[in-house]
Amino acid sequence: MAAKTYKICCLPGDGIGPEVIAEGKKVLAAVGAKADVEFIFQDHLIGGAAIDACGDPLPDETLAAAKAADAVFLASVGGPKWDSTDPNAPRPEQGLLRIRKGLGLYTNLRPVKIYDALASASTLRPEVIRGVDMVLVRELTGGIYFGRRERFYDEEGAGENGGRGQRAYDMMEYHEYEVVRIARQAFEAARKRKNKVTSVDKRNVLETSRMWREIVHRVHDEEYPDVELEDLLVDNTAMQLISRPADFDVVVTENMFGDILSDEAAQITGSLGMLASASLGDGVSLFEPSAGSAPDIAGLGVANPLAQILSAGMLLTYALDMTEEAGWIEAAVERVLNEGWRTRDIADESTPADHILGTSAMGDKVVAAL
Ligand code: IPM
Ligand code: MG
């Protein structure tokens, strides 16, 4: 019997999800054996897999199991199989959004770090990406993702320029308390890092952004005057992220801006397959790679499991307070990369063919390096 046991609710989901989560579990189990901790993994349905099984992308049973666990470990959801022209058909992504909301996971941390060994995998020049080490703090349960939305017919526009009268809207709305709490998370994170926060908005156009900026500054002035704060418009941020990525420390922004900027930030490192994430609230936390379900390579055994494995590291840090053990995972990943092992997505012309590994072989390498 191990000294401690933890219940991990596992949600493999769709596409490459089941393949990469298997490697995440493998690594966690190996860490557990070394640290005298037992992880009890229980798989549950989410996304398209859950739609296929019971017509609901987030079955009640899954949410209940997540709430009862010590941490939730999720892979990915979605795929063309569930694309439908029927606006009322259930969509896999709803499962993800509902579990975020259901667990109150308003903070999403997405660390973006350059591994020296992967510098050449980036599409940016080595001197531009040297020293990149930032964390995106994305607001995760508000904004346009959760606002009122509607699609309807409006006689008035029908017939004009071939339009048949369809209309739709998605509302972006924020409450003051939602901005206050995410701002605090960003400032707290900055204090443990390089003490700098970049707050991203679109103040020149959006009312939500004008409120966002005002509140972020108030929280800063009243509670975190020691942290350096800069504001940046979201379009300008998209540009600065690739022109001076090493200048960023903590970047805080609303839900949809964060979604878009995090894919861009991930590409600085060379691959979306390297980006881990932690979603935190006031209860159980959730850990998932920021990559998608990559349906084009699902089932081929070639997906990069490192984002999932690094998410396991974040799980140890944030959910179980096992910071030292999380360090083992990070060091093991770094070592495997330094030894030249690659999955297809992070390989380049200089990678010998026998150093390009499949999903499971990459997981084994990390376990061996632990
Ligand atoms: C992400 C993903 C999700 C999001 C999708 C799958 C709903 O892109 O976690 O970044 O938009 O939040
Ligand atoms: Mg995204």
mmCIF file of C-alpha atoms and ligand atoms in Angstrom:
data_model
loop_
_atom_site.group_PDB
_atom_site.id
_atom_site.type_symbol
_atom_site.label_atom_id
_atom_site.label_comp_id
_atom_site.label_asym_id
_atom_site.label_seq_id
_atom_site.Cartn_x
_atom_site.Cartn_y
_atom_site.Cartn_z
ATOM 1 C CA MET A 1 0.000 0.000 0.000
ATOM 2 C CA ALA A 2 1.340 3.390 -0.962
ATOM 3 C CA ALA A 3 1.542 6.098 1.670
ATOM 4 C CA LYS A 4 -1.054 8.185 -0.158
ATOM 5 C CA THR A 5 -3.679 7.569 -2.802
ATOM 6 C CA TYR A 6 -5.220 10.073 -5.163
ATOM 7 C CA LYS A 7 -8.243 9.687 -7.403
ATOM 8 C CA ILE A 8 -7.631 11.024 -10.890
ATOM 9 C CA CYS A 9 -10.678 11.408 -13.120
ATOM 10 C CA CYS A 10 -9.436 10.738 -16.670
ATOM 11 C CA LEU A 11 -11.275 12.052 -19.713
ATOM 12 C CA PRO A 12 -9.648 10.691 -22.911
ATOM 13 C CA GLY A 13 -12.227 12.261 -25.233
ATOM 14 C CA ASP A 14 -11.719 12.132 -28.991
ATOM 15 C CA GLY A 15 -9.122 11.999 -31.746
ATOM 16 C CA ILE A 16 -5.609 11.563 -30.402
ATOM 17 C CA GLY A 17 -6.979 11.950 -26.849
ATOM 18 C CA PRO A 18 -6.983 8.266 -25.861
ATOM 19 C CA GLU A 19 -3.449 7.787 -27.237
ATOM 20 C CA VAL A 20 -1.850 10.741 -25.496
ATOM 21 C CA ILE A 21 -3.649 10.351 -22.184
ATOM 22 C CA ALA A 22 -2.331 6.782 -21.961
ATOM 23 C CA GLU A 23 1.190 8.227 -21.963
ATOM 24 C CA GLY A 24 0.257 10.816 -19.347
ATOM 25 C CA LYS A 25 -1.039 8.062 -17.067
ATOM 26 C CA LYS A 26 2.046 5.967 -17.696
ATOM 27 C CA VAL A 27 4.266 8.819 -16.551
ATOM 28 C CA LEU A 28 2.099 9.602 -13.512
ATOM 29 C CA ALA A 29 2.141 5.940 -12.492
ATOM 30 C CA ALA A 30 5.935 5.886 -12.749
ATOM 31 C CA VAL A 31 6.208 9.031 -10.630
ATOM 32 C CA GLY A 32 3.810 7.481 -8.122
ATOM 33 C CA ALA A 33 5.905 4.341 -7.810
ATOM 34 C CA LYS A 34 8.957 6.472 -7.103
ATOM 35 C CA ALA A 35 7.224 8.824 -4.682
ATOM 36 C CA ASP A 36 5.234 6.157 -2.829
ATOM 37 C CA VAL A 37 1.935 7.590 -4.023
ATOM 38 C CA GLU A 38 -0.788 5.634 -5.741
ATOM 39 C CA PHE A 39 -2.881 7.199 -8.457
ATOM 40 C CA ILE A 40 -6.266 5.616 -9.028
ATOM 41 C CA PHE A 41 -7.280 6.393 -12.597
ATOM 42 C CA GLN A 42 -10.935 6.275 -13.555
ATOM 43 C CA ASP A 43 -11.913 6.894 -17.167
ATOM 44 C CA HIS A 44 -15.087 8.750 -17.998
ATOM 45 C CA LEU A 45 -16.771 9.940 -21.166
ATOM 46 C CA ILE A 46 -16.656 13.439 -22.631
ATOM 47 C CA GLY A 47 -17.008 15.058 -26.039
ATOM 48 C CA GLY A 48 -17.812 13.106 -29.176
ATOM 49 C CA ALA A 49 -17.180 9.794 -27.436
ATOM 50 C CA ALA A 50 -19.889 10.701 -24.923
ATOM 51 C CA ILE A 51 -22.260 11.854 -27.679
ATOM 52 C CA ASP A 52 -21.831 8.483 -29.371
ATOM 53 C CA ALA A 53 -22.421 6.583 -26.138
ATOM 54 C CA CYS A 54 -25.331 8.530 -24.713
ATOM 55 C CA GLY A 55 -26.106 11.604 -26.815
ATOM 56 C CA ASP A 56 -24.660 14.055 -24.280
ATOM 57 C CA PRO A 57 -21.129 15.572 -24.527
ATOM 58 C CA LEU A 58 -20.966 15.852 -20.730
ATOM 59 C CA PRO A 59 -22.980 13.124 -19.031
ATOM 60 C CA ASP A 60 -24.040 13.927 -15.433
ATOM 61 C CA GLU A 61 -22.059 10.945 -14.300
ATOM 62 C CA THR A 62 -18.837 12.453 -15.715
ATOM 63 C CA LEU A 63 -19.334 15.801 -13.990
ATOM 64 C CA ALA A 64 -20.130 14.049 -10.703
ATOM 65 C CA ALA A 65 -17.003 11.889 -10.991
ATOM 66 C CA ALA A 66 -14.894 14.980 -11.758
ATOM 67 C CA LYS A 67 -16.228 16.759 -8.699
ATOM 68 C CA ALA A 68 -15.433 13.759 -6.519
ATOM 69 C CA ALA A 69 -11.844 13.357 -7.770
ATOM 70 C CA ASP A 70 -8.609 14.897 -6.512
ATOM 71 C CA ALA A 71 -7.866 16.140 -10.028
ATOM 72 C CA VAL A 72 -9.224 15.877 -13.556
ATOM 73 C CA PHE A 73 -6.912 14.832 -16.382
ATOM 74 C CA LEU A 74 -8.365 15.552 -19.801
ATOM 75 C CA ALA A 75 -7.007 14.949 -23.298
ATOM 76 C CA SER A 76 -9.042 16.503 -26.127
ATOM 77 C CA VAL A 77 -12.475 16.689 -27.675
ATOM 78 C CA GLY A 78 -13.923 17.183 -31.138
ATOM 79 C CA GLY A 79 -13.607 15.964 -34.700
ATOM 80 C CA PRO A 80 -15.263 16.164 -38.104
ATOM 81 C CA LYS A 81 -17.465 13.190 -37.261
ATOM 82 C CA TRP A 82 -19.601 15.422 -35.053
ATOM 83 C CA ASP A 83 -19.727 18.446 -37.369
ATOM 84 C CA SER A 84 -23.350 18.973 -38.154
ATOM 85 C CA THR A 85 -25.335 21.584 -40.020
ATOM 86 C CA ASP A 86 -28.114 21.143 -37.473
ATOM 87 C CA PRO A 87 -27.600 23.961 -34.938
ATOM 88 C CA ASN A 88 -29.353 21.873 -32.285
ATOM 89 C CA ALA A 89 -27.137 18.811 -32.648
ATOM 90 C CA PRO A 90 -24.879 18.273 -29.603
ATOM 91 C CA ARG A 91 -21.245 19.266 -30.183
ATOM 92 C CA PRO A 92 -18.190 17.721 -28.464
ATOM 93 C CA GLU A 93 -16.803 21.144 -27.484
ATOM 94 C CA GLN A 94 -19.898 21.778 -25.370
ATOM 95 C CA GLY A 95 -18.650 19.000 -23.094
ATOM 96 C CA LEU A 96 -15.418 20.873 -22.495
ATOM 97 C CA LEU A 97 -17.087 24.239 -21.954
ATOM 98 C CA ARG A 98 -19.630 22.724 -19.591
ATOM 99 C CA ILE A 99 -17.054 20.955 -17.449
ATOM 100 C CA ARG A 100 -15.032 24.192 -17.209
ATOM 101 C CA LYS A 101 -18.158 26.015 -16.096
ATOM 102 C CA GLY A 102 -19.398 23.148 -13.935
ATOM 103 C CA LEU A 103 -16.148 23.000 -11.960
ATOM 104 C CA GLY A 104 -15.867 26.802 -11.831
ATOM 105 C CA LEU A 105 -12.472 26.755 -13.573
ATOM 106 C CA TYR A 106 -12.089 30.445 -14.249
ATOM 107 C CA THR A 107 -8.293 30.514 -14.505
ATOM 108 C CA ASN A 108 -6.433 28.835 -17.328
ATOM 109 C CA LEU A 109 -2.640 28.828 -17.109
ATOM 110 C CA ARG A 110 -0.747 28.068 -20.297
ATOM 111 C CA PRO A 111 3.018 28.195 -19.848
ATOM 112 C CA VAL A 112 5.074 28.810 -22.977
ATOM 113 C CA LYS A 113 8.705 27.924 -22.643
ATOM 114 C CA ILE A 114 11.463 27.308 -25.143
ATOM 115 C CA TYR A 115 13.382 24.098 -24.844
ATOM 116 C CA ASP A 116 16.892 24.722 -26.124
ATOM 117 C CA ALA A 117 16.832 21.415 -27.952
ATOM 118 C CA LEU A 118 13.738 22.504 -29.860
ATOM 119 C CA ALA A 119 14.882 25.969 -30.849
ATOM 120 C CA SER A 120 15.144 24.878 -34.455
ATOM 121 C CA ALA A 121 11.587 23.513 -34.472
ATOM 122 C CA SER A 122 10.216 27.038 -34.195
ATOM 123 C CA THR A 123 9.387 28.952 -37.345
ATOM 124 C CA LEU A 124 10.941 32.017 -35.697
ATOM 125 C CA ARG A 125 14.648 32.778 -35.753
ATOM 126 C CA PRO A 126 16.682 31.437 -32.809
ATOM 127 C CA GLU A 127 17.753 34.927 -31.662
ATOM 128 C CA VAL A 128 14.092 35.982 -31.464
ATOM 129 C CA ILE A 129 12.949 33.088 -29.317
ATOM 130 C CA ARG A 130 15.967 32.849 -27.030
ATOM 131 C CA GLY A 131 14.835 33.059 -23.408
ATOM 132 C CA VAL A 132 11.095 32.861 -24.057
ATOM 133 C CA ASP A 133 9.399 31.950 -20.783
ATOM 134 C CA MET A 134 5.890 33.257 -20.308
ATOM 135 C CA VAL A 135 2.571 32.132 -18.974
ATOM 136 C CA LEU A 136 -0.753 33.001 -20.494
ATOM 137 C CA VAL A 137 -3.470 33.542 -17.929
ATOM 138 C CA ARG A 138 -6.691 33.090 -19.822
ATOM 139 C CA GLU A 139 -10.080 33.858 -18.288
ATOM 140 C CA LEU A 140 -11.975 30.629 -18.888
ATOM 141 C CA THR A 141 -15.604 30.802 -17.784
ATOM 142 C CA GLY A 142 -16.827 34.162 -19.045
ATOM 143 C CA GLY A 143 -16.953 36.413 -22.077
ATOM 144 C CA ILE A 144 -18.268 35.543 -25.486
ATOM 145 C CA TYR A 145 -17.844 31.796 -24.875
ATOM 146 C CA PHE A 146 -20.669 31.841 -22.355
ATOM 147 C CA GLY A 147 -22.731 34.875 -23.341
ATOM 148 C CA ARG A 148 -26.229 34.830 -24.735
ATOM 149 C CA ARG A 149 -26.292 33.682 -28.348
ATOM 150 C CA GLU A 150 -28.973 33.275 -30.909
ATOM 151 C CA ARG A 151 -29.554 32.502 -34.541
ATOM 152 C CA PHE A 152 -32.794 33.608 -36.121
ATOM 153 C CA TYR A 153 -34.542 34.919 -39.207
ATOM 154 C CA ASP A 154 -35.110 38.578 -39.762
ATOM 155 C CA GLU A 155 -37.449 39.564 -42.596
ATOM 156 C CA GLU A 156 -35.765 42.913 -42.900
ATOM 157 C CA GLY A 157 -32.456 41.648 -44.269
ATOM 158 C CA ALA A 158 -33.982 39.027 -46.529
ATOM 159 C CA GLY A 159 -33.395 39.492 -50.211
ATOM 160 C CA GLU A 160 -30.533 41.950 -49.886
ATOM 161 C CA ASN A 161 -27.417 40.880 -51.761
ATOM 162 C CA GLY A 162 -28.716 37.337 -51.890
ATOM 163 C CA GLY A 163 -29.140 37.128 -48.108
ATOM 164 C CA ARG A 164 -32.060 35.035 -46.981
ATOM 165 C CA GLY A 165 -32.586 36.842 -43.725
ATOM 166 C CA GLN A 166 -30.479 34.817 -41.299
ATOM 167 C CA ARG A 167 -29.052 36.660 -38.302
ATOM 168 C CA ALA A 168 -26.932 35.564 -35.347
ATOM 169 C CA TYR A 169 -25.193 37.101 -32.384
ATOM 170 C CA ASP A 170 -22.877 36.057 -29.556
ATOM 171 C CA MET A 171 -22.667 38.370 -26.603
ATOM 172 C CA MET A 172 -19.433 39.235 -24.846
ATOM 173 C CA GLU A 173 -20.195 40.107 -21.256
ATOM 174 C CA TYR A 174 -18.106 40.362 -18.104
ATOM 175 C CA HIS A 175 -18.951 40.942 -14.484
ATOM 176 C CA GLU A 176 -16.595 43.045 -12.404
ATOM 177 C CA TYR A 177 -15.877 40.134 -10.017
ATOM 178 C CA GLU A 178 -14.771 37.958 -12.929
ATOM 179 C CA VAL A 179 -12.142 40.503 -13.931
ATOM 180 C CA VAL A 180 -11.019 41.102 -10.346
ATOM 181 C CA ARG A 181 -10.354 37.437 -9.645
ATOM 182 C CA ILE A 182 -8.496 36.711 -12.883
ATOM 183 C CA ALA A 183 -6.415 39.882 -12.425
ATOM 184 C CA ARG A 184 -5.426 38.667 -8.959
ATOM 185 C CA GLN A 185 -4.403 35.299 -10.387
ATOM 186 C CA ALA A 186 -2.177 37.057 -12.917
ATOM 187 C CA PHE A 187 -0.523 39.322 -10.356
ATOM 188 C CA GLU A 188 0.014 36.398 -7.973
ATOM 189 C CA ALA A 189 1.614 34.382 -10.782
ATOM 190 C CA ALA A 190 3.849 37.329 -11.699
ATOM 191 C CA ARG A 191 5.140 37.671 -8.150
ATOM 192 C CA LYS A 192 6.437 34.111 -8.363
ATOM 193 C CA ARG A 193 8.064 34.815 -11.738
ATOM 194 C CA LYS A 194 9.564 37.957 -13.288
ATOM 195 C CA ASN A 195 7.035 40.283 -11.659
ATOM 196 C CA LYS A 196 5.532 41.643 -14.865
ATOM 197 C CA VAL A 197 1.959 41.475 -16.165
ATOM 198 C CA THR A 198 0.774 42.370 -19.648
ATOM 199 C CA SER A 199 -2.979 42.882 -19.722
ATOM 200 C CA VAL A 200 -4.492 42.404 -23.164
ATOM 201 C CA ASP A 201 -7.733 44.013 -24.315
ATOM 202 C CA LYS A 202 -9.408 45.830 -27.192
ATOM 203 C CA ARG A 203 -10.192 49.034 -25.369
ATOM 204 C CA ASN A 204 -10.301 51.134 -28.523
ATOM 205 C CA VAL A 205 -13.450 49.272 -29.599
ATOM 206 C CA LEU A 206 -15.074 47.169 -26.876
ATOM 207 C CA GLU A 207 -16.877 48.293 -23.718
ATOM 208 C CA THR A 208 -15.971 45.023 -21.962
ATOM 209 C CA SER A 209 -12.333 45.913 -22.630
ATOM 210 C CA ARG A 210 -12.652 49.425 -21.238
ATOM 211 C CA MET A 211 -14.091 47.947 -18.050
ATOM 212 C CA TRP A 212 -11.429 45.213 -18.043
ATOM 213 C CA ARG A 213 -8.579 47.720 -18.203
ATOM 214 C CA GLU A 214 -10.046 49.940 -15.501
ATOM 215 C CA ILE A 215 -10.522 47.019 -13.110
ATOM 216 C CA VAL A 216 -7.120 45.455 -13.783
ATOM 217 C CA HIS A 217 -5.512 48.811 -12.953
ATOM 218 C CA ARG A 218 -7.528 49.250 -9.797
ATOM 219 C CA VAL A 219 -6.583 45.752 -8.548
ATOM 220 C CA HIS A 220 -2.983 46.550 -9.435
ATOM 221 C CA ASP A 221 -2.875 49.922 -7.680
ATOM 222 C CA GLU A 222 -4.676 48.734 -4.564
ATOM 223 C CA GLU A 223 -3.191 45.254 -4.103
ATOM 224 C CA TYR A 224 -0.146 44.707 -6.329
ATOM 225 C CA PRO A 225 1.637 48.047 -6.855
ATOM 226 C CA ASP A 226 4.973 46.182 -6.742
ATOM 227 C CA VAL A 227 4.190 44.290 -9.962
ATOM 228 C CA GLU A 228 5.004 45.919 -13.297
ATOM 229 C CA LEU A 229 1.847 46.312 -15.411
ATOM 230 C CA GLU A 230 1.569 47.087 -19.110
ATOM 231 C CA ASP A 231 -1.513 47.230 -21.342
ATOM 232 C CA LEU A 232 -1.563 46.012 -24.891
ATOM 233 C CA LEU A 233 -4.309 45.893 -27.490
ATOM 234 C CA VAL A 234 -5.002 42.373 -28.661
ATOM 235 C CA ASP A 235 -4.106 42.952 -32.321
ATOM 236 C CA ASN A 236 -0.845 44.572 -31.301
ATOM 237 C CA THR A 237 -0.201 41.671 -28.917
ATOM 238 C CA ALA A 238 -0.538 39.206 -31.775
ATOM 239 C CA MET A 239 2.272 41.091 -33.480
ATOM 240 C CA GLN A 240 4.491 41.652 -30.425
ATOM 241 C CA LEU A 241 4.259 37.973 -29.487
ATOM 242 C CA ILE A 242 6.219 37.022 -32.541
ATOM 243 C CA SER A 243 8.480 40.062 -32.724
ATOM 244 C CA ARG A 244 9.636 40.205 -29.076
ATOM 245 C CA PRO A 245 8.322 37.035 -27.374
ATOM 246 C CA ALA A 246 11.072 36.991 -24.752
ATOM 247 C CA ASP A 247 9.824 40.290 -23.251
ATOM 248 C CA PHE A 248 6.631 38.728 -21.906
ATOM 249 C CA ASP A 249 6.236 37.252 -18.451
ATOM 250 C CA VAL A 250 2.560 36.936 -17.480
ATOM 251 C CA VAL A 251 -0.058 37.753 -20.115
ATOM 252 C CA VAL A 252 -3.623 38.055 -18.828
ATOM 253 C CA THR A 253 -6.632 38.279 -21.080
ATOM 254 C CA GLU A 254 -10.280 37.417 -21.597
ATOM 255 C CA ASN A 255 -11.492 34.048 -22.801
ATOM 256 C CA MET A 256 -11.543 34.318 -26.598
ATOM 257 C CA PHE A 257 -8.461 36.545 -26.911
ATOM 258 C CA GLY A 258 -6.672 33.983 -24.740
ATOM 259 C CA ASP A 259 -7.805 31.113 -26.931
ATOM 260 C CA ILE A 260 -6.418 32.771 -30.035
ATOM 261 C CA LEU A 261 -3.196 34.094 -28.514
ATOM 262 C CA SER A 262 -2.361 30.768 -26.877
ATOM 263 C CA ASP A 263 -2.247 28.932 -30.198
ATOM 264 C CA GLU A 264 0.034 31.651 -31.500
ATOM 265 C CA ALA A 265 2.235 31.528 -28.405
ATOM 266 C CA ALA A 266 2.448 27.738 -28.651
ATOM 267 C CA GLN A 267 3.758 27.984 -32.178
ATOM 268 C CA ILE A 268 6.669 30.081 -30.888
ATOM 269 C CA THR A 269 7.884 26.872 -29.278
ATOM 270 C CA GLY A 270 7.563 25.010 -32.534
ATOM 271 C CA SER A 271 4.508 22.899 -31.884
ATOM 272 C CA LEU A 272 1.114 23.005 -30.268
ATOM 273 C CA GLY A 273 2.046 19.509 -29.133
ATOM 274 C CA MET A 274 4.239 20.995 -26.388
ATOM 275 C CA LEU A 275 1.722 23.272 -24.654
ATOM 276 C CA ALA A 276 0.367 22.087 -21.312
ATOM 277 C CA SER A 277 -2.348 23.784 -19.327
ATOM 278 C CA ALA A 278 -3.949 23.961 -15.909
ATOM 279 C CA SER A 279 -7.492 25.149 -15.293
ATOM 280 C CA LEU A 280 -8.091 26.264 -11.745
ATOM 281 C CA GLY A 281 -11.030 27.487 -9.724
ATOM 282 C CA ASP A 282 -12.116 27.187 -6.146
ATOM 283 C CA GLY A 283 -12.588 23.395 -6.205
ATOM 284 C CA VAL A 284 -11.190 20.487 -8.227
ATOM 285 C CA SER A 285 -8.724 21.519 -10.970
ATOM 286 C CA LEU A 286 -8.413 20.224 -14.496
ATOM 287 C CA PHE A 287 -5.293 19.599 -16.561
ATOM 288 C CA GLU A 288 -5.212 19.270 -20.317
ATOM 289 C CA PRO A 289 -2.910 19.877 -23.255
ATOM 290 C CA SER A 290 -3.822 23.012 -25.203
ATOM 291 C CA ALA A 291 -3.572 21.165 -28.482
ATOM 292 C CA GLY A 292 -6.657 19.872 -30.189
ATOM 293 C CA SER A 293 -7.858 16.376 -30.957
ATOM 294 C CA ALA A 294 -5.892 16.312 -34.246
ATOM 295 C CA PRO A 295 -8.383 13.997 -35.992
ATOM 296 C CA ASP A 296 -6.123 13.812 -39.054
ATOM 297 C CA ILE A 297 -3.549 11.760 -37.156
ATOM 298 C CA ALA A 298 -5.842 10.020 -34.649
ATOM 299 C CA GLY A 299 -5.193 6.327 -34.253
ATOM 300 C CA LEU A 300 -1.872 6.434 -36.102
ATOM 301 C CA GLY A 301 0.260 6.363 -32.968
ATOM 302 C CA VAL A 302 2.305 9.377 -34.052
ATOM 303 C CA ALA A 303 0.820 12.160 -31.912
ATOM 304 C CA ASN A 304 3.093 14.089 -29.575
ATOM 305 C CA PRO A 305 2.213 13.113 -25.973
ATOM 306 C CA LEU A 306 4.526 15.696 -24.370
ATOM 307 C CA ALA A 307 1.853 18.366 -23.785
ATOM 308 C CA GLN A 308 -0.232 15.730 -22.020
ATOM 309 C CA ILE A 309 2.785 14.591 -20.006
ATOM 310 C CA LEU A 310 3.685 18.176 -19.090
ATOM 311 C CA SER A 311 0.044 18.683 -18.055
ATOM 312 C CA ALA A 312 0.536 15.753 -15.676
ATOM 313 C CA GLY A 313 3.399 17.762 -14.210
ATOM 314 C CA MET A 314 1.091 20.745 -13.710
ATOM 315 C CA LEU A 315 -1.421 18.402 -12.059
ATOM 316 C CA LEU A 316 1.203 17.384 -9.517
ATOM 317 C CA THR A 317 2.074 21.013 -8.786
ATOM 318 C CA TYR A 318 -1.353 22.604 -8.645
ATOM 319 C CA ALA A 319 -3.689 19.829 -7.499
ATOM 320 C CA LEU A 320 -1.506 17.694 -5.264
ATOM 321 C CA ASP A 321 1.191 20.075 -4.104
ATOM 322 C CA MET A 322 3.850 17.653 -5.381
ATOM 323 C CA THR A 323 6.157 20.326 -6.784
ATOM 324 C CA GLU A 324 9.310 18.293 -6.432
ATOM 325 C CA GLU A 325 7.827 15.369 -8.365
ATOM 326 C CA ALA A 326 6.522 17.768 -11.021
ATOM 327 C CA GLY A 327 10.139 18.844 -11.434
ATOM 328 C CA TRP A 328 11.069 15.247 -12.192
ATOM 329 C CA ILE A 329 8.655 15.218 -15.124
ATOM 330 C CA GLU A 330 9.939 18.502 -16.517
ATOM 331 C CA ALA A 331 13.533 17.369 -16.182
ATOM 332 C CA ALA A 332 12.738 14.026 -17.814
ATOM 333 C CA VAL A 333 11.076 15.709 -20.807
ATOM 334 C CA GLU A 334 14.002 18.073 -21.159
ATOM 335 C CA ARG A 335 16.452 15.190 -21.010
ATOM 336 C CA VAL A 336 14.593 13.181 -23.653
ATOM 337 C CA LEU A 337 14.609 16.217 -25.951
ATOM 338 C CA ASN A 338 18.280 16.899 -25.274
ATOM 339 C CA GLU A 339 19.036 13.308 -26.198
ATOM 340 C CA GLY A 340 17.518 14.065 -29.581
ATOM 341 C CA TRP A 341 14.275 12.077 -29.348
ATOM 342 C CA ARG A 342 11.404 13.633 -31.276
ATOM 343 C CA THR A 343 7.883 12.973 -32.360
ATOM 344 C CA ARG A 344 7.097 13.812 -35.960
ATOM 345 C CA ASP A 345 5.729 17.304 -35.260
ATOM 346 C CA ILE A 346 8.914 18.517 -33.568
ATOM 347 C CA ALA A 347 11.422 16.750 -35.800
ATOM 348 C CA ASP A 348 13.350 18.598 -38.503
ATOM 349 C CA GLU A 349 15.730 17.734 -41.353
ATOM 350 C CA SER A 350 18.541 17.140 -38.866
ATOM 351 C CA THR A 351 16.618 14.475 -36.920
ATOM 352 C CA PRO A 352 17.855 10.974 -37.770
ATOM 353 C CA ALA A 353 14.969 8.737 -38.834
ATOM 354 C CA ASP A 354 15.598 6.356 -35.935
ATOM 355 C CA HIS A 355 15.110 9.229 -33.470
ATOM 356 C CA ILE A 356 11.560 9.952 -34.603
ATOM 357 C CA LEU A 357 9.311 8.179 -32.149
ATOM 358 C CA GLY A 358 5.670 7.251 -32.000
ATOM 359 C CA THR A 359 3.367 8.310 -29.174
ATOM 360 C CA SER A 360 3.914 5.327 -26.925
ATOM 361 C CA ALA A 361 7.672 5.096 -27.491
ATOM 362 C CA MET A 362 7.970 8.766 -26.521
ATOM 363 C CA GLY A 363 6.066 8.042 -23.305
ATOM 364 C CA ASP A 364 8.445 5.171 -22.583
ATOM 365 C CA LYS A 365 11.461 7.439 -23.093
ATOM 366 C CA VAL A 366 10.099 9.918 -20.554
ATOM 367 C CA VAL A 367 9.437 7.128 -18.052
ATOM 368 C CA ALA A 368 12.953 5.820 -18.550
ATOM 369 C CA ALA A 369 14.386 9.303 -17.994
ATOM 370 C CA LEU A 370 12.503 9.843 -14.725
HETATM 371 C C1 IPM B 1 -8.737 25.388 -26.187
HETATM 372 C C2 IPM B 1 -9.644 24.859 -27.267
HETATM 373 C C3 IPM B 1 -11.099 24.963 -26.814
HETATM 374 C C4 IPM B 1 -11.389 26.428 -26.550
HETATM 375 C C5 IPM B 1 -12.116 24.373 -27.800
HETATM 376 C C6 IPM B 1 -11.819 22.927 -28.113
HETATM 377 C C7 IPM B 1 -13.539 24.538 -27.325
HETATM 378 O O1 IPM B 1 -9.421 25.534 -28.455
HETATM 379 O O2 IPM B 1 -8.782 24.857 -25.067
HETATM 380 O O3 IPM B 1 -7.986 26.319 -26.463
HETATM 381 O O4 IPM B 1 -11.727 27.176 -27.468
HETATM 382 O O5 IPM B 1 -11.289 26.852 -25.390
HETATM 383 MG MG MG B 2 -7.808 26.881 -28.412
#
